[in-house]
PDB file of C-alpha atoms in Angstrom:
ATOM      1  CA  UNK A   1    -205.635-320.328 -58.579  1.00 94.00           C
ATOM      2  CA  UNK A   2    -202.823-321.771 -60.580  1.00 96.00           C
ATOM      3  CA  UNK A   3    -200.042-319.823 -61.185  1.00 97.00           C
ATOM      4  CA  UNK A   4    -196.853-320.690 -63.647  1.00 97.00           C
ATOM      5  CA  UNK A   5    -193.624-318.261 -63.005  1.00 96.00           C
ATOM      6  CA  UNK A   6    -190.323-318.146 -65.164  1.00 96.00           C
ATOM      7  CA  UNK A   7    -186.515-317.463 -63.936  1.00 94.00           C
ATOM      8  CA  UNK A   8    -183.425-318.064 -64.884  1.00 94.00           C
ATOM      9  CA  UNK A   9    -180.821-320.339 -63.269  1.00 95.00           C
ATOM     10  CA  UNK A  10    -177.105-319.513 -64.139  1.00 94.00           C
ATOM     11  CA  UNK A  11    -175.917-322.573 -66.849  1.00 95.00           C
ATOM     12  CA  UNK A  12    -172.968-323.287 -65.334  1.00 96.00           C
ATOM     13  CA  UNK A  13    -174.826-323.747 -61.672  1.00 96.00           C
ATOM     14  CA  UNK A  14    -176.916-325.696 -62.539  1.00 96.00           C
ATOM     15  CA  UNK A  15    -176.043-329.214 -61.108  1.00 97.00           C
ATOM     16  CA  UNK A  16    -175.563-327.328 -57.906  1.00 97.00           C
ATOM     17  CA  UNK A  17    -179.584-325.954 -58.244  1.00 96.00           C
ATOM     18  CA  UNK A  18    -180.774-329.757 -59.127  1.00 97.00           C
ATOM     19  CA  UNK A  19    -178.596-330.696 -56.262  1.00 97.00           C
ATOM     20  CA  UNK A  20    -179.858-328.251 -53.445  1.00 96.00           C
ATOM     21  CA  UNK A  21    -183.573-329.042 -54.576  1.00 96.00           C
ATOM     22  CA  UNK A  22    -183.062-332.622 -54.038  1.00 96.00           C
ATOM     23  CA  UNK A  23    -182.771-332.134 -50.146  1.00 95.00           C
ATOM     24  CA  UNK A  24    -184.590-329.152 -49.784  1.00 97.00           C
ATOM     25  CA  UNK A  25    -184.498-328.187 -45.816  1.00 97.00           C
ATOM     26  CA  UNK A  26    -187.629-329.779 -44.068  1.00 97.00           C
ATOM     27  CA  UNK A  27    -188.280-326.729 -42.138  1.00 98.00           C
ATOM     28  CA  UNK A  28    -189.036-324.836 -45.936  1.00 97.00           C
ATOM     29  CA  UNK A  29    -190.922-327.632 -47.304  1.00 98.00           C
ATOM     30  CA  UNK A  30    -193.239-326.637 -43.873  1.00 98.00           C
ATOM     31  CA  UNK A  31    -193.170-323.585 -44.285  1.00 98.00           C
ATOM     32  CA  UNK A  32    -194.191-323.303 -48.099  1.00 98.00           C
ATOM     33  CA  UNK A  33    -196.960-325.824 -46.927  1.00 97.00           C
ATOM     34  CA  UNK A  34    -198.142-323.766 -44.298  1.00 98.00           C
ATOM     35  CA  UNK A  35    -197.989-320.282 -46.058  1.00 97.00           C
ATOM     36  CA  UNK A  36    -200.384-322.223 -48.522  1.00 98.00           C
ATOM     37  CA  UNK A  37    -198.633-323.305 -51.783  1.00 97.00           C
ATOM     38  CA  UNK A  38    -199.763-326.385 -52.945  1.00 97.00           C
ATOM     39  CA  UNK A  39    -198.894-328.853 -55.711  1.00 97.00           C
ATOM     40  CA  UNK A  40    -195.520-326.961 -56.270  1.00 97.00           C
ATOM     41  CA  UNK A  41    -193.215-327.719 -58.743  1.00 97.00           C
ATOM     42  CA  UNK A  42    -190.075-326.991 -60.702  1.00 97.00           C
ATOM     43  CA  UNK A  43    -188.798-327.435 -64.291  1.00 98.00           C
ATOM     44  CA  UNK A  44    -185.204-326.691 -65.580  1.00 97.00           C
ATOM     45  CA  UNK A  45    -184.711-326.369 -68.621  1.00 97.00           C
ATOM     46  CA  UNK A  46    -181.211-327.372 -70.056  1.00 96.00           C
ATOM     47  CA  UNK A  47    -180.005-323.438 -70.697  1.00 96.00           C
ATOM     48  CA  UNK A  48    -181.261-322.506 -67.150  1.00 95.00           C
ATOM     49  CA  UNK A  49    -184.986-321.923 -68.072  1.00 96.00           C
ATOM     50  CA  UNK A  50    -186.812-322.562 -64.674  1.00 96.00           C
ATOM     51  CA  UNK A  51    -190.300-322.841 -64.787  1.00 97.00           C
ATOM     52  CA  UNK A  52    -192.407-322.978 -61.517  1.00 97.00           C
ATOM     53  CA  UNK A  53    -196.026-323.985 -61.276  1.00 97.00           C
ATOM     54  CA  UNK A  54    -198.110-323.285 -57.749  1.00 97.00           C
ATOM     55  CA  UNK A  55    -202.001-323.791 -56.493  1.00 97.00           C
ATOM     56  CA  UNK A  56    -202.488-321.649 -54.207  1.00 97.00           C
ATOM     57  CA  UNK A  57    -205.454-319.034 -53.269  1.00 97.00           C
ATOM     58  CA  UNK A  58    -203.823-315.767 -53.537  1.00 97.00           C
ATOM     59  CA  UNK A  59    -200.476-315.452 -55.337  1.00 95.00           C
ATOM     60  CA  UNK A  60    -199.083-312.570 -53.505  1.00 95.00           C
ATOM     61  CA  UNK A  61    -200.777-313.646 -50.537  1.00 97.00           C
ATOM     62  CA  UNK A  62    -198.704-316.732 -49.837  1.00 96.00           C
ATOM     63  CA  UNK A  63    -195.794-314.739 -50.918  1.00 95.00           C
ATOM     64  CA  UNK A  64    -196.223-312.464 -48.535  1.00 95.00           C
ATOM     65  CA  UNK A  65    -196.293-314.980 -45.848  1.00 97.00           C
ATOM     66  CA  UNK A  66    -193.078-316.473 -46.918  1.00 96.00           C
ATOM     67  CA  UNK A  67    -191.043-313.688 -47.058  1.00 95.00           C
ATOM     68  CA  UNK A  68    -192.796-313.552 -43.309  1.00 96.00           C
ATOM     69  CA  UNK A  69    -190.479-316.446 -42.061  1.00 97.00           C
ATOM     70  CA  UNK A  70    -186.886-316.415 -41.432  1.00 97.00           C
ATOM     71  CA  UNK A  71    -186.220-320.070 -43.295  1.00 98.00           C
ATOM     72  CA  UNK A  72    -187.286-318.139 -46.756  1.00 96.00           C
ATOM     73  CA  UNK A  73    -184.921-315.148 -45.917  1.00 95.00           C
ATOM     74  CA  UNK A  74    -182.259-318.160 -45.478  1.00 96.00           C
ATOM     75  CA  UNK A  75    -182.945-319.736 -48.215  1.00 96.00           C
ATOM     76  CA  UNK A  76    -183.316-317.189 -50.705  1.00 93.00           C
ATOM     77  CA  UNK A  77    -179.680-316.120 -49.398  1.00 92.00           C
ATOM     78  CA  UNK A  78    -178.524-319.795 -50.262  1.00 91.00           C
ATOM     79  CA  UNK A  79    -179.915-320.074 -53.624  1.00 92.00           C
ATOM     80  CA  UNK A  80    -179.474-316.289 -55.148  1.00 90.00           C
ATOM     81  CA  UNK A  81    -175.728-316.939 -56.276  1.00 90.00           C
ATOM     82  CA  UNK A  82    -177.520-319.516 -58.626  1.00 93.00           C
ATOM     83  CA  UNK A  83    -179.390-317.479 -60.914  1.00 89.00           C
ATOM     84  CA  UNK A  84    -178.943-315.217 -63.200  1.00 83.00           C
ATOM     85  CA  UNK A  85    -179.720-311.870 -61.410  1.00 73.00           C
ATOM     86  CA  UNK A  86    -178.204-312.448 -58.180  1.00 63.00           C
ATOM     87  CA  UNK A  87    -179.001-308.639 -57.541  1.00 73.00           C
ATOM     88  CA  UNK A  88    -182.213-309.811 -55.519  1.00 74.00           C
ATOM     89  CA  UNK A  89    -183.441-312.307 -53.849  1.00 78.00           C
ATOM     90  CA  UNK A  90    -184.716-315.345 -56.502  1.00 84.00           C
ATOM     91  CA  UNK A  91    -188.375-315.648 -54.910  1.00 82.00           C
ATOM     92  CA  UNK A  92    -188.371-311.422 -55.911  1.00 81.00           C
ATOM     93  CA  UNK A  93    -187.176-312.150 -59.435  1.00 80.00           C
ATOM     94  CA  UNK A  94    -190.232-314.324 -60.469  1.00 87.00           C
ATOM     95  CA  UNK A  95    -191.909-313.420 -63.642  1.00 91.00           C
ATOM     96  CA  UNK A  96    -195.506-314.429 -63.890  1.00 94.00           C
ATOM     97  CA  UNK A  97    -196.582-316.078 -66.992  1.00 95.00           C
ATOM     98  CA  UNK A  98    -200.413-315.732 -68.466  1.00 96.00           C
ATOM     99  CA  UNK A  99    -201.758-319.262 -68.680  1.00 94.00           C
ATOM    100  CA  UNK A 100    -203.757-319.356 -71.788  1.00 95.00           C
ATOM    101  CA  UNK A 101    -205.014-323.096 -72.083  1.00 95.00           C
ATOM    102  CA  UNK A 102    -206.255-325.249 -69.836  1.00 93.00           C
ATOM    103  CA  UNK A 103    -207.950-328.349 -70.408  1.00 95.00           C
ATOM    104  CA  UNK A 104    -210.382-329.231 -67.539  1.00 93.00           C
ATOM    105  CA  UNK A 105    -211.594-324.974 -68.226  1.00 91.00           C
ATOM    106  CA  UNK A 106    -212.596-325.566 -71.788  1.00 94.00           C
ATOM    107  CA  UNK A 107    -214.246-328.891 -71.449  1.00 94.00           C
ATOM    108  CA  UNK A 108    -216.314-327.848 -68.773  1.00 95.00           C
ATOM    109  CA  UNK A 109    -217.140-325.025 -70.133  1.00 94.00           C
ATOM    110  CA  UNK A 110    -218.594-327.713 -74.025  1.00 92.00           C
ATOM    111  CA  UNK A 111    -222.008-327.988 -74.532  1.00 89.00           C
ATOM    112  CA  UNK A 112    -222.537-331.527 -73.252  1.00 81.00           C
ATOM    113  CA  UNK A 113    -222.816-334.164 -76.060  1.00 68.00           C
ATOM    114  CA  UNK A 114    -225.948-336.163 -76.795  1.00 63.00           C
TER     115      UNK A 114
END
């Protein structure tokens, strides 16, 4: 499944996000592999807007195994004085957004031509 998540990254902290995510810690990049997210990605937007996008099988599966290891519980506690709601842990703060297009879906699904 593909799944596309919003948050919100505080404006001001923002060169401090960019910079943490360019060295993220090896032993999270594993672990995120392992638990079974794939093709992950970021986007910040220039007021804070971050927008995540994951493969994975089971959303709240491989969530569940991340908050499982003790590099996530470190690295949420790292990154939650960067966003907006600092109240929580960022990975907990995650709202999921409906994907309503996709390409490949609704040209698979076209009568073929000719």
């Amino acid at each position: 499944m593909r799944v596309c998540f919003r948050s919100s990254v505080q404006p001001a902290l923002m060169d401090e996000y960019r910079r943490r995510h360019a060295a993220v810690w090896p032993e999270m990049l594993h672990a995120l592999k392992e638990a079974g997210w794939h093709n992950y990605s970021l986007f910040l937007g220039e007021d804070g807007l971050l927008v995540g996008y994951v493969e994975c099988d089971d959303f709240d599966a491989v969530r569940a195994r991340m908050a499982l290891t003790e590099v996530n519980a470190r690295w949420q506690a790292e990154m939650a004085t960067l966003f907006e709601d600092s109240g929580q842990a960022p990975d907990e703060g995650f709202q999921v957004l409906e994907e309503v297009f996709n390409l490949d879906s609704q040209l698979a699904s076209q009568p073929s031509a000719g």
